[in-house]
PDB file of C-alpha atoms in Angstrom:
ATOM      1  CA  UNK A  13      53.657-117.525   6.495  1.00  0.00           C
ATOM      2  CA  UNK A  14      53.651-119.311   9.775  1.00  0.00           C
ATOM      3  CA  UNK A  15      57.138-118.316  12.058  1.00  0.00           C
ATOM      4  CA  UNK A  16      59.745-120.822  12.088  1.00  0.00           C
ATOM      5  CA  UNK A  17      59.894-122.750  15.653  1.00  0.00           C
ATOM      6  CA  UNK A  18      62.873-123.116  17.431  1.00  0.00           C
ATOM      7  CA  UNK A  19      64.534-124.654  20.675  1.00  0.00           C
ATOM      8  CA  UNK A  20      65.931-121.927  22.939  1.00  0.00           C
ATOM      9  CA  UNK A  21      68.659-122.706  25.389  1.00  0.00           C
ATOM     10  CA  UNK A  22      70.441-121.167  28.126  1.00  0.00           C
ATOM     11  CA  UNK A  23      73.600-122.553  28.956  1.00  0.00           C
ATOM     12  CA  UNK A  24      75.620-121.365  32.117  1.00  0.00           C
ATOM     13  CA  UNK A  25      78.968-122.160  30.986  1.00  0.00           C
ATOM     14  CA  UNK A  26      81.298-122.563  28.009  1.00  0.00           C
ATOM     15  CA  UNK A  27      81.363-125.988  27.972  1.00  0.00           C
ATOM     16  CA  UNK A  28      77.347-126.387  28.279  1.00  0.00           C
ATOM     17  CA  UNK A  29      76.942-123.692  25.103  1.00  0.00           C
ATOM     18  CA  UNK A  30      79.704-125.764  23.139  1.00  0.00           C
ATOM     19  CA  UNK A  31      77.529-129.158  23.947  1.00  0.00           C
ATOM     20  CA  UNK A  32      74.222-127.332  22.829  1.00  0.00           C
ATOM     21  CA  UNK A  33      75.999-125.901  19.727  1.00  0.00           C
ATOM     22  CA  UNK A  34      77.863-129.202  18.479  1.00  0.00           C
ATOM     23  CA  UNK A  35      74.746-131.470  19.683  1.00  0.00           C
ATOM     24  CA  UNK A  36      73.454-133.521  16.651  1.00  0.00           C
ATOM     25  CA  UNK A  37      74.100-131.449  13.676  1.00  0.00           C
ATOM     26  CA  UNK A  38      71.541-128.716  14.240  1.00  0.00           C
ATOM     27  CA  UNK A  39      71.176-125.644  12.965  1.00  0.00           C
ATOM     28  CA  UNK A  40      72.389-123.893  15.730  1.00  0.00           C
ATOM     29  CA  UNK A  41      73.155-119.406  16.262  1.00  0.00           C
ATOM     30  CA  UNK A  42      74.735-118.088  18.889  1.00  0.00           C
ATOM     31  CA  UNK A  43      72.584-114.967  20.361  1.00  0.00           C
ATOM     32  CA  UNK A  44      74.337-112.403  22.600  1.00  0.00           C
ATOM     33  CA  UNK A  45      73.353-109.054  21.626  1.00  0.00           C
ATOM     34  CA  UNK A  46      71.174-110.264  19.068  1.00  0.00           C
ATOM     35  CA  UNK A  47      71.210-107.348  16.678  1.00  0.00           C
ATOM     36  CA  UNK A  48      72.174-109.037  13.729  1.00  0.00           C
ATOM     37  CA  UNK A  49      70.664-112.278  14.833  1.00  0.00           C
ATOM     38  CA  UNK A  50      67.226-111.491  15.305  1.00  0.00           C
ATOM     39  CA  UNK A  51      67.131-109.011  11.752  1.00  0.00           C
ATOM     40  CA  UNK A  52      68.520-111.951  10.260  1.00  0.00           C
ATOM     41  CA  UNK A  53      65.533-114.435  11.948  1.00  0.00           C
ATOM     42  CA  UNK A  54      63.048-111.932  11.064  1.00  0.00           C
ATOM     43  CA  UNK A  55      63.922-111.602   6.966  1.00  0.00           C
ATOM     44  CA  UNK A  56      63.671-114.832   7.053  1.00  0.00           C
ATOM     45  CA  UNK A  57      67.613-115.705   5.769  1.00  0.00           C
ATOM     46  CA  UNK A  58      67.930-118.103   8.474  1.00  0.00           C
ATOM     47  CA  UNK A  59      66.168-120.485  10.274  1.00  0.00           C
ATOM     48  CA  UNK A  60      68.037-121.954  12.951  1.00  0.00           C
ATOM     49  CA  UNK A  61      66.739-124.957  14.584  1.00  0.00           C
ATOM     50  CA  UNK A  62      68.167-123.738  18.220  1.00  0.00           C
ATOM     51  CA  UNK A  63      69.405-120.516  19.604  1.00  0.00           C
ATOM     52  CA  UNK A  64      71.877-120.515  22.238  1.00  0.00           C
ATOM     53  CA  UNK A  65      71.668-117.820  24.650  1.00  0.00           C
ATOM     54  CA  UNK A  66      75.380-117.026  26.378  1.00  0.00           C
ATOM     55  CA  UNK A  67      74.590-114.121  28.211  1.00  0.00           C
ATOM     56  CA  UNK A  68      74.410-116.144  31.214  1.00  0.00           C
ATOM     57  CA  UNK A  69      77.893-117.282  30.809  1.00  0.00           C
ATOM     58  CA  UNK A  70      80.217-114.793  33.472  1.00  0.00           C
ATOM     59  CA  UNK A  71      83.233-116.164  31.827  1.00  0.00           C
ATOM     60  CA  UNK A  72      82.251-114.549  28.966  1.00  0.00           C
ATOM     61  CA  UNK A  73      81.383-110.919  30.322  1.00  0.00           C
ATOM     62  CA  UNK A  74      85.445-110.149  30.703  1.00  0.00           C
ATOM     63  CA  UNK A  75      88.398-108.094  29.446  1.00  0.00           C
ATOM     64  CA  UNK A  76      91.826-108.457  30.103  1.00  0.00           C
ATOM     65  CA  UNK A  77      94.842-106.630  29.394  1.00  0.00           C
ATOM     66  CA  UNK A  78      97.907-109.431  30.204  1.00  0.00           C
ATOM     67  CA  UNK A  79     101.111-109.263  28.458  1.00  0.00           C
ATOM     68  CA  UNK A  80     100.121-106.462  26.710  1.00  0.00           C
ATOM     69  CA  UNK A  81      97.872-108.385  24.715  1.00  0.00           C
ATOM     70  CA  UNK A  82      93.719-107.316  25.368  1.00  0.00           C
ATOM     71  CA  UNK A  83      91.334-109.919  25.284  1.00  0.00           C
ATOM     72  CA  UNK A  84      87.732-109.281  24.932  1.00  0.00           C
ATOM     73  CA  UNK A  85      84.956-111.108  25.851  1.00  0.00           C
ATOM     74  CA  UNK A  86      81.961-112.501  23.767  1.00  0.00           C
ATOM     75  CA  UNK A  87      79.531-110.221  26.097  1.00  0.00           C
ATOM     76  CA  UNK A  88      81.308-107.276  25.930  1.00  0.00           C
ATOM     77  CA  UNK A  89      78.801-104.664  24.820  1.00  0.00           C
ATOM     78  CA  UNK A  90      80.086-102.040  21.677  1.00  0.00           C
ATOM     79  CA  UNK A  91      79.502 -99.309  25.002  1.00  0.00           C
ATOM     80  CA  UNK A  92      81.469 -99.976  26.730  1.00  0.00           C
ATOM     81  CA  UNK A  93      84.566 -98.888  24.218  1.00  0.00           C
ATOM     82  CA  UNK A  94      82.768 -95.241  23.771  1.00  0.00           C
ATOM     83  CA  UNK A  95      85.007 -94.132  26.755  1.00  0.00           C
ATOM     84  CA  UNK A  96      89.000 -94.373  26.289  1.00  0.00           C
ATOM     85  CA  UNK A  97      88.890 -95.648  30.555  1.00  0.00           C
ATOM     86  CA  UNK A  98      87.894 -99.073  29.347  1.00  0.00           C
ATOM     87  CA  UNK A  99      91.012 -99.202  27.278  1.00  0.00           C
ATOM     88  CA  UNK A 100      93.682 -96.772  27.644  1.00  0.00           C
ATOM     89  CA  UNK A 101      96.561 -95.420  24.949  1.00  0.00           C
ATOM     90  CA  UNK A 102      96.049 -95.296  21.218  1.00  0.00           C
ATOM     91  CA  UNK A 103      94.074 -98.537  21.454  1.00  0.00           C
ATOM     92  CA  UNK A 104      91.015 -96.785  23.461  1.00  0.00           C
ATOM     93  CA  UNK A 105      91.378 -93.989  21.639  1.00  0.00           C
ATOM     94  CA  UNK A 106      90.919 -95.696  18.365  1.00  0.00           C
ATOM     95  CA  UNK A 107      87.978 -97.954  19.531  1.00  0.00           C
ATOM     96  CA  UNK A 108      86.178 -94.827  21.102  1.00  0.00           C
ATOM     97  CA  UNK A 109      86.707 -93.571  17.362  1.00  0.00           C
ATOM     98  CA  UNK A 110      85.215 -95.991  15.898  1.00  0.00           C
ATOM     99  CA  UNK A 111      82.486 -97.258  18.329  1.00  0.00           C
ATOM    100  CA  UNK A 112      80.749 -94.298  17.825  1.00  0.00           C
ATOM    101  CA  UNK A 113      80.445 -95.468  13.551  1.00  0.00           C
ATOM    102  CA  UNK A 114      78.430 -98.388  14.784  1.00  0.00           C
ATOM    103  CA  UNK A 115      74.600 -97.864  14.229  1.00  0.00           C
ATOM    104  CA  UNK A 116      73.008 -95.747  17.150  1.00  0.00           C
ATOM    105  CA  UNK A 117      72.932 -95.898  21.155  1.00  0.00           C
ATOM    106  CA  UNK A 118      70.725 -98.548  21.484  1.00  0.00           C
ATOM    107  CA  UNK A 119      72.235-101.188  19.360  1.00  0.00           C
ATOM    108  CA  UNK A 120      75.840-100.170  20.844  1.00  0.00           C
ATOM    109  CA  UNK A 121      74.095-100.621  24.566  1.00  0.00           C
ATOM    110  CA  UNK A 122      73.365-104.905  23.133  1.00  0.00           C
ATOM    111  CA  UNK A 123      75.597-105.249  20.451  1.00  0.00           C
ATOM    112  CA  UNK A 124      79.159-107.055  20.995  1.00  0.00           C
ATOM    113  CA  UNK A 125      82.651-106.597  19.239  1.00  0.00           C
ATOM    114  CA  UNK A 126      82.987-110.528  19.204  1.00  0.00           C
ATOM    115  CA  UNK A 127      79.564-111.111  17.812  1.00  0.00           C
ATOM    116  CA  UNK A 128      80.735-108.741  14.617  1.00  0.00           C
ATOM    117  CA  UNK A 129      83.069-111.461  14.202  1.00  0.00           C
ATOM    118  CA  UNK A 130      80.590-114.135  14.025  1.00  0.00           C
ATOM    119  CA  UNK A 131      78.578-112.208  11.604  1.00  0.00           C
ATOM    120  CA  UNK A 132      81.918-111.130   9.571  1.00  0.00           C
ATOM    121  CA  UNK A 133      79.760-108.255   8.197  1.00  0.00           C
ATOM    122  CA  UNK A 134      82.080-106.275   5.326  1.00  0.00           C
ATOM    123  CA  UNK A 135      80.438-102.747   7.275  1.00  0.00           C
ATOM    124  CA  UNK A 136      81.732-103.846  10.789  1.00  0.00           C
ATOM    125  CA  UNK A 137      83.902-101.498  12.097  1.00  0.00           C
ATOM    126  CA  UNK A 138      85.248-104.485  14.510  1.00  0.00           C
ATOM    127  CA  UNK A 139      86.418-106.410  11.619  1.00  0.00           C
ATOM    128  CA  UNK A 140      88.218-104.237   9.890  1.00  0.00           C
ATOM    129  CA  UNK A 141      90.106-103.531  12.968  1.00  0.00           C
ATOM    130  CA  UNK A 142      90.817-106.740  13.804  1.00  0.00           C
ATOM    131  CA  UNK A 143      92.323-107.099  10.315  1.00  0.00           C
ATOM    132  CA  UNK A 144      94.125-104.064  10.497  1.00  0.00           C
ATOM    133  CA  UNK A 145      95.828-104.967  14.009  1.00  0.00           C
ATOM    134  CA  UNK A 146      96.299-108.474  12.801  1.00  0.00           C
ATOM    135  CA  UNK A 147      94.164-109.623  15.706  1.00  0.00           C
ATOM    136  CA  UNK A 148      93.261-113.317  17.002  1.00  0.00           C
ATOM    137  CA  UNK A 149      89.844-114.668  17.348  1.00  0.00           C
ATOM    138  CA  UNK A 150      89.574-117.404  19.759  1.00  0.00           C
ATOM    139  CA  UNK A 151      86.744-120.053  19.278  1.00  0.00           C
ATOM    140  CA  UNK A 152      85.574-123.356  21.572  1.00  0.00           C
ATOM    141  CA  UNK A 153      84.327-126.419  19.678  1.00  0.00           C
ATOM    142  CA  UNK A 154      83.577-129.545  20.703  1.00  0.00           C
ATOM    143  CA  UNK A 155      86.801-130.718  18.926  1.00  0.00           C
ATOM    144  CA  UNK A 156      88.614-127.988  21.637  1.00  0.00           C
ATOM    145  CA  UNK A 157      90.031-124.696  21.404  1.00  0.00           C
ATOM    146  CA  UNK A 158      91.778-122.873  18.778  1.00  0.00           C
ATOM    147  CA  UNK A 159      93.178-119.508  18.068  1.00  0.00           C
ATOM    148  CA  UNK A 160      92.464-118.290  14.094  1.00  0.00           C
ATOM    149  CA  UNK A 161      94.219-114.855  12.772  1.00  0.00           C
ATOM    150  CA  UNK A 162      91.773-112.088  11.663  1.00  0.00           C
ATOM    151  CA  UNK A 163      93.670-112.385   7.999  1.00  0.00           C
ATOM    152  CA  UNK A 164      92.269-116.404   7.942  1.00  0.00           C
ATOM    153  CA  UNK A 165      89.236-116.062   9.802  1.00  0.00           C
ATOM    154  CA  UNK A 166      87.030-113.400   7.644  1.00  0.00           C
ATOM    155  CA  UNK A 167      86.954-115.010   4.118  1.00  0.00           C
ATOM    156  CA  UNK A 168      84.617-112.708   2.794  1.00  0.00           C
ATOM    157  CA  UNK A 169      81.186-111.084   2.975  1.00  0.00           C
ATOM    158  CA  UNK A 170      79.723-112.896   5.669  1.00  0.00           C
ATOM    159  CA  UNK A 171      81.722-115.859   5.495  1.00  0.00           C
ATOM    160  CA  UNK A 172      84.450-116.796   8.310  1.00  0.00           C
ATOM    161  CA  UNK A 173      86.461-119.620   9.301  1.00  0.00           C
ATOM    162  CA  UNK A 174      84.044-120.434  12.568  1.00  0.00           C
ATOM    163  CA  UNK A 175      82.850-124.037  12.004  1.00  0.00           C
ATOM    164  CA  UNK A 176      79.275-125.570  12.481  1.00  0.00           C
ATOM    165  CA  UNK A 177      79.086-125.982  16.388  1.00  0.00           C
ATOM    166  CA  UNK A 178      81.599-123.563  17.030  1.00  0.00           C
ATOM    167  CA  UNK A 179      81.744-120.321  19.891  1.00  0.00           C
ATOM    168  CA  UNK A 180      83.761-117.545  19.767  1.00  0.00           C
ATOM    169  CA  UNK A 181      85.138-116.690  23.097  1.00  0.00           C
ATOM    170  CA  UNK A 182      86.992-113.775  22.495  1.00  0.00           C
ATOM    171  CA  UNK A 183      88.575-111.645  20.162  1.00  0.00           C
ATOM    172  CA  UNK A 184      91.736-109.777  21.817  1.00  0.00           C
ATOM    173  CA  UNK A 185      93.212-107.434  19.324  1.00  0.00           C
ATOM    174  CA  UNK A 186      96.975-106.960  20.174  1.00  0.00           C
TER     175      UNK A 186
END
């Protein structure tokens, strides 16, 4: 069977990945990591029309701790939890628990905690955590942001509340 073609794009900033993704009904995926992305390409279950690369997007590559409320970015790698100095208290301790559930070294060294989201596997660590803390997932659309609780984003097996053209910026368990 001949590969499916695709347009690849590499936006620089939130608003230029949010254009790509909501431009003309496409069917767009978001690559970051790409480890559940590119299996997904390759067993032929999807066939997007365009990828959109963010890992050019700085904005993106953050983590904040403000009001004691952490926010993580959409390019924050599953690694960088493995250590409780990323994220201090029973927090770290219980993502450096759990980080180390996530497939092996080399996926955790690509793979993101807000890109579990988009997926909304039923084995992701990430998402049962974000249920369990009763975490918000913020996305970007081309209608503007919103802010979705973990209980009414994941409805299901692989099935969330992010709409067609949609980014998730972050995910910041409380």
């Amino acid at each position: 069977m001949k590969p499916a073609a695709f347009d690849y794009v590499v936006p620089r900033t939130v608003s230029e990945a949010v254009d790509a993704l909501g431009n003309g009904g496409r069917k767009a995926q978001v690559l970051a990591g790409g480890q559940s992305l590119l299996l997904e390409m390759h067993l032929e279950r999807i066939r997007p029309d365009l990828v959109v690369d963010i890992n050019r997007i700085p904005e993106l590559d953050d983590m904040q701790i403000t009001d004691n409320t952490l926010q993580v970015g959409a390019l924050i790698r599953h690694h960088v939890f493995e250590s409780t100095q990323a994220v201090t208290g029973p927090l770290g301790s219980l993502f450096s628990l759990a980080v180390v559930n996530i497939a092996h070294p080399p996926i955790r060294s690509r793979g993101t905690m807000v890109g579990s989201f988009g997926w909304g596997h039923p084995a992701s660590e990430w998402c049962a955590i974000a249920m369990a803390l009763d975490a918000d997932i913020q996305l970007q659309g081309t209608q503007g942001a919103r802010t979705v609780a973990a209980r009414d984003y994941f409805h299901g097996p692989l099935k969330t509340a992010r709409r067609p053209g949609e980014l998730i910026t972050s995910g910041p368990p409380p």
